[in-house]
Amino acid sequence: MGPLDFSLEQFPGEIIPPDLRIGGTVGLRGDALSVAFALRGGLSGIAIPPPARVAGRKDRLWEETCLELFIGEAGSGGYREINLSPSGHWNVYRFSGYRQGMREEKAVASLPFTVVREPDALLLSLELDLARILPGSGELEIGASAVLRDAAGRTSHWALRHPAPRPDFHRREGFAIVLSREERNGGKRGFIKR
C-alpha cells in the first residue's frame, strides 16, 4: 500500500499559531506501520523541546509539545497510545478500554524515530513493528494527534477529528484512519472516515 495522506485540525476555539499546518502520511508494509508527521509554518511561537542528550522512554510527554498516535483493532476495546517528543523521548502505553487499564507497553523496549528540524518545519517519522504490539489480523483503526505548547504556556490540541466537547484523543470515534491487514498482501487501500 502506498502511504495515505492525513491532516490534523485544531480543536475549535483554541488559539491558532499563525500559518501552522500539521499533516502526515501513514502506510502499512507487512507488519511495519510507517508514520510521518509534518508541522509546517509558524513554528517560531511553538515551544519545541530541544534534543535530549540521551533520548528514551519518558512519561507525561503530552504536557509539552508532543505528537501522538492511537492504534486499535476494529471490534476490540483495547488500543495503544504512542507519544513522540521532538526531544527524542517516547513512550508506548497499552489500554484495555477507553482510558482504562493504562500501562507501559513492555513489548516495546526501544522506539527509534527520526526528527528533522528546519527553519519552518518539524518532521518526525517512525516505523513500528505491529507484530510486537497488535499481532492480530483485524482492520486497524488509527488516530493521529498533536499537543502543542506555545511560548506563553498555552496548549492547543490537534487531531483527525474532535468527536467530543473537550479535546479527547482517546475516543474511538477519533481513530479515523482505517487500514486493512489485507493490504499486506496487496489488498484494498486504507481510508479516512469522514
Short mmCIF file of N, CA and C in Angstrom, two decimals, residues 13-74:
data_model
loop_
_atom_site.label_atom_id
_atom_site.label_comp_id
_atom_site.label_asym_id
_atom_site.label_seq_id
_atom_site.Cartn_x
_atom_site.Cartn_y
_atom_site.Cartn_z
N GLY A 13 -11.85 26.88 18.86
CA GLY A 13 -11.78 27.88 19.91
C GLY A 13 -10.40 28.06 20.53
N GLU A 14 -9.48 27.16 20.23
CA GLU A 14 -8.13 27.33 20.78
C GLU A 14 -7.36 28.32 19.92
N ILE A 15 -6.35 28.92 20.53
CA ILE A 15 -5.54 29.91 19.82
C ILE A 15 -4.71 29.21 18.75
N ILE A 16 -4.84 29.69 17.53
CA ILE A 16 -4.13 29.06 16.41
C ILE A 16 -2.84 29.80 16.14
N PRO A 17 -1.70 29.11 16.22
CA PRO A 17 -0.46 29.77 15.81
C PRO A 17 -0.58 30.18 14.33
N PRO A 18 -0.03 31.31 13.97
CA PRO A 18 -0.19 31.79 12.59
C PRO A 18 0.39 30.83 11.57
N ASP A 19 -0.40 30.55 10.56
CA ASP A 19 0.04 29.76 9.40
C ASP A 19 0.56 28.38 9.76
N LEU A 20 0.09 27.78 10.83
CA LEU A 20 0.56 26.45 11.20
C LEU A 20 -0.32 25.38 10.57
N ARG A 21 0.32 24.37 10.00
CA ARG A 21 -0.37 23.23 9.42
C ARG A 21 0.30 21.97 9.95
N ILE A 22 -0.51 20.95 10.24
CA ILE A 22 0.02 19.66 10.68
C ILE A 22 -0.61 18.58 9.82
N GLY A 23 0.23 17.77 9.23
CA GLY A 23 -0.25 16.67 8.40
C GLY A 23 0.74 15.54 8.44
N GLY A 24 0.54 14.60 7.55
CA GLY A 24 1.47 13.48 7.50
C GLY A 24 0.99 12.37 6.60
N THR A 25 1.65 11.23 6.75
CA THR A 25 1.31 10.04 5.98
C THR A 25 1.36 8.83 6.90
N VAL A 26 0.59 7.82 6.53
CA VAL A 26 0.62 6.54 7.25
C VAL A 26 0.55 5.43 6.20
N GLY A 27 1.33 4.38 6.41
CA GLY A 27 1.33 3.27 5.47
C GLY A 27 1.60 1.96 6.18
N LEU A 28 1.24 0.88 5.53
CA LEU A 28 1.43 -0.45 6.09
C LEU A 28 2.13 -1.32 5.06
N ARG A 29 3.26 -1.90 5.47
CA ARG A 29 4.03 -2.78 4.60
C ARG A 29 4.38 -4.01 5.42
N GLY A 30 3.72 -5.13 5.14
CA GLY A 30 3.88 -6.29 6.01
C GLY A 30 3.33 -5.94 7.38
N ASP A 31 4.11 -6.17 8.42
CA ASP A 31 3.70 -5.78 9.77
C ASP A 31 4.29 -4.43 10.16
N ALA A 32 4.94 -3.75 9.22
CA ALA A 32 5.58 -2.47 9.52
C ALA A 32 4.63 -1.31 9.23
N LEU A 33 4.28 -0.60 10.29
CA LEU A 33 3.47 0.60 10.15
C LEU A 33 4.42 1.78 10.08
N SER A 34 4.34 2.55 9.00
CA SER A 34 5.18 3.74 8.87
C SER A 34 4.31 4.97 9.01
N VAL A 35 4.79 5.91 9.81
CA VAL A 35 4.05 7.15 10.06
C VAL A 35 5.03 8.31 9.96
N ALA A 36 4.60 9.37 9.30
CA ALA A 36 5.40 10.59 9.23
C ALA A 36 4.49 11.77 9.57
N PHE A 37 4.95 12.61 10.47
CA PHE A 37 4.25 13.85 10.83
C PHE A 37 5.04 15.03 10.27
N ALA A 38 4.34 16.07 9.84
CA ALA A 38 5.00 17.29 9.38
C ALA A 38 4.25 18.50 9.95
N LEU A 39 4.97 19.29 10.75
CA LEU A 39 4.45 20.57 11.24
C LEU A 39 5.12 21.63 10.38
N ARG A 40 4.33 22.45 9.73
CA ARG A 40 4.89 23.46 8.83
C ARG A 40 4.25 24.81 9.10
N GLY A 41 5.05 25.84 8.90
CA GLY A 41 4.54 27.20 9.02
C GLY A 41 5.06 27.91 10.24
N GLY A 42 4.14 28.56 10.97
CA GLY A 42 4.50 29.44 12.08
C GLY A 42 4.98 28.71 13.32
N LEU A 43 6.16 28.13 13.27
CA LEU A 43 6.70 27.37 14.40
C LEU A 43 7.44 28.24 15.42
N SER A 44 7.71 29.50 15.09
CA SER A 44 8.51 30.32 16.00
C SER A 44 7.84 30.53 17.35
N GLY A 45 6.51 30.48 17.38
CA GLY A 45 5.81 30.67 18.64
C GLY A 45 5.57 29.38 19.41
N ILE A 46 5.99 28.25 18.86
CA ILE A 46 5.78 26.95 19.49
C ILE A 46 6.99 26.58 20.34
N ALA A 47 6.74 26.12 21.55
CA ALA A 47 7.83 25.65 22.43
C ALA A 47 8.17 24.21 22.04
N ILE A 48 9.23 24.07 21.29
CA ILE A 48 9.66 22.75 20.81
C ILE A 48 10.80 22.27 21.70
N PRO A 49 10.62 21.14 22.40
CA PRO A 49 11.67 20.65 23.29
C PRO A 49 12.98 20.42 22.52
N PRO A 50 14.11 20.84 23.08
CA PRO A 50 15.39 20.63 22.41
C PRO A 50 15.76 19.14 22.42
N PRO A 51 16.68 18.74 21.54
CA PRO A 51 17.10 17.34 21.52
C PRO A 51 17.67 16.90 22.87
N ALA A 52 17.24 15.74 23.33
CA ALA A 52 17.74 15.20 24.59
C ALA A 52 19.14 14.64 24.40
N ARG A 53 19.97 14.76 25.43
CA ARG A 53 21.32 14.17 25.35
C ARG A 53 21.23 12.66 25.21
N VAL A 54 20.33 12.06 25.99
CA VAL A 54 20.06 10.62 25.89
C VAL A 54 18.55 10.46 25.83
N ALA A 55 18.05 10.16 24.65
CA ALA A 55 16.61 10.00 24.47
C ALA A 55 16.17 8.62 24.92
N GLY A 56 14.97 8.53 25.47
CA GLY A 56 14.46 7.23 25.90
C GLY A 56 13.01 7.34 26.32
N ARG A 57 12.53 6.26 26.93
CA ARG A 57 11.14 6.20 27.41
C ARG A 57 10.94 7.23 28.52
N LYS A 58 9.85 8.00 28.43
CA LYS A 58 9.57 9.02 29.42
C LYS A 58 8.06 9.21 29.53
N ASP A 59 7.58 9.39 30.74
CA ASP A 59 6.15 9.60 30.97
C ASP A 59 5.76 11.07 30.78
N ARG A 60 4.46 11.26 30.59
CA ARG A 60 3.82 12.57 30.57
C ARG A 60 4.34 13.51 29.47
N LEU A 61 4.70 12.95 28.35
CA LEU A 61 5.20 13.77 27.24
C LEU A 61 4.13 14.72 26.71
N TRP A 62 2.85 14.39 26.92
CA TRP A 62 1.75 15.23 26.44
C TRP A 62 1.66 16.56 27.18
N GLU A 63 2.48 16.75 28.22
CA GLU A 63 2.47 18.03 28.94
C GLU A 63 3.30 19.10 28.23
N GLU A 64 3.98 18.72 27.16
CA GLU A 64 4.70 19.67 26.32
C GLU A 64 4.38 19.32 24.87
N THR A 65 5.02 19.96 23.93
CA THR A 65 4.76 19.67 22.53
C THR A 65 5.09 18.21 22.24
N CYS A 66 4.11 17.49 21.68
CA CYS A 66 4.21 16.05 21.52
C CYS A 66 3.30 15.61 20.38
N LEU A 67 3.74 14.63 19.61
CA LEU A 67 2.91 14.03 18.58
C LEU A 67 2.47 12.66 19.07
N GLU A 68 1.22 12.29 18.76
CA GLU A 68 0.66 11.07 19.32
C GLU A 68 -0.02 10.24 18.24
N LEU A 69 -0.02 8.96 18.49
CA LEU A 69 -0.65 8.00 17.59
C LEU A 69 -1.42 7.02 18.46
N PHE A 70 -2.66 6.73 18.08
CA PHE A 70 -3.50 5.77 18.79
C PHE A 70 -3.85 4.67 17.79
N ILE A 71 -3.66 3.41 18.20
CA ILE A 71 -3.87 2.29 17.29
C ILE A 71 -4.67 1.20 18.01
N GLY A 72 -5.75 0.76 17.38
CA GLY A 72 -6.53 -0.35 17.90
C GLY A 72 -7.04 -1.21 16.76
N GLU A 73 -7.44 -2.42 17.09
CA GLU A 73 -8.06 -3.28 16.10
C GLU A 73 -9.57 -3.06 16.13
N ALA A 74 -10.19 -3.03 14.96
CA ALA A 74 -11.64 -2.87 14.87
C ALA A 74 -12.32 -3.97 15.68
#
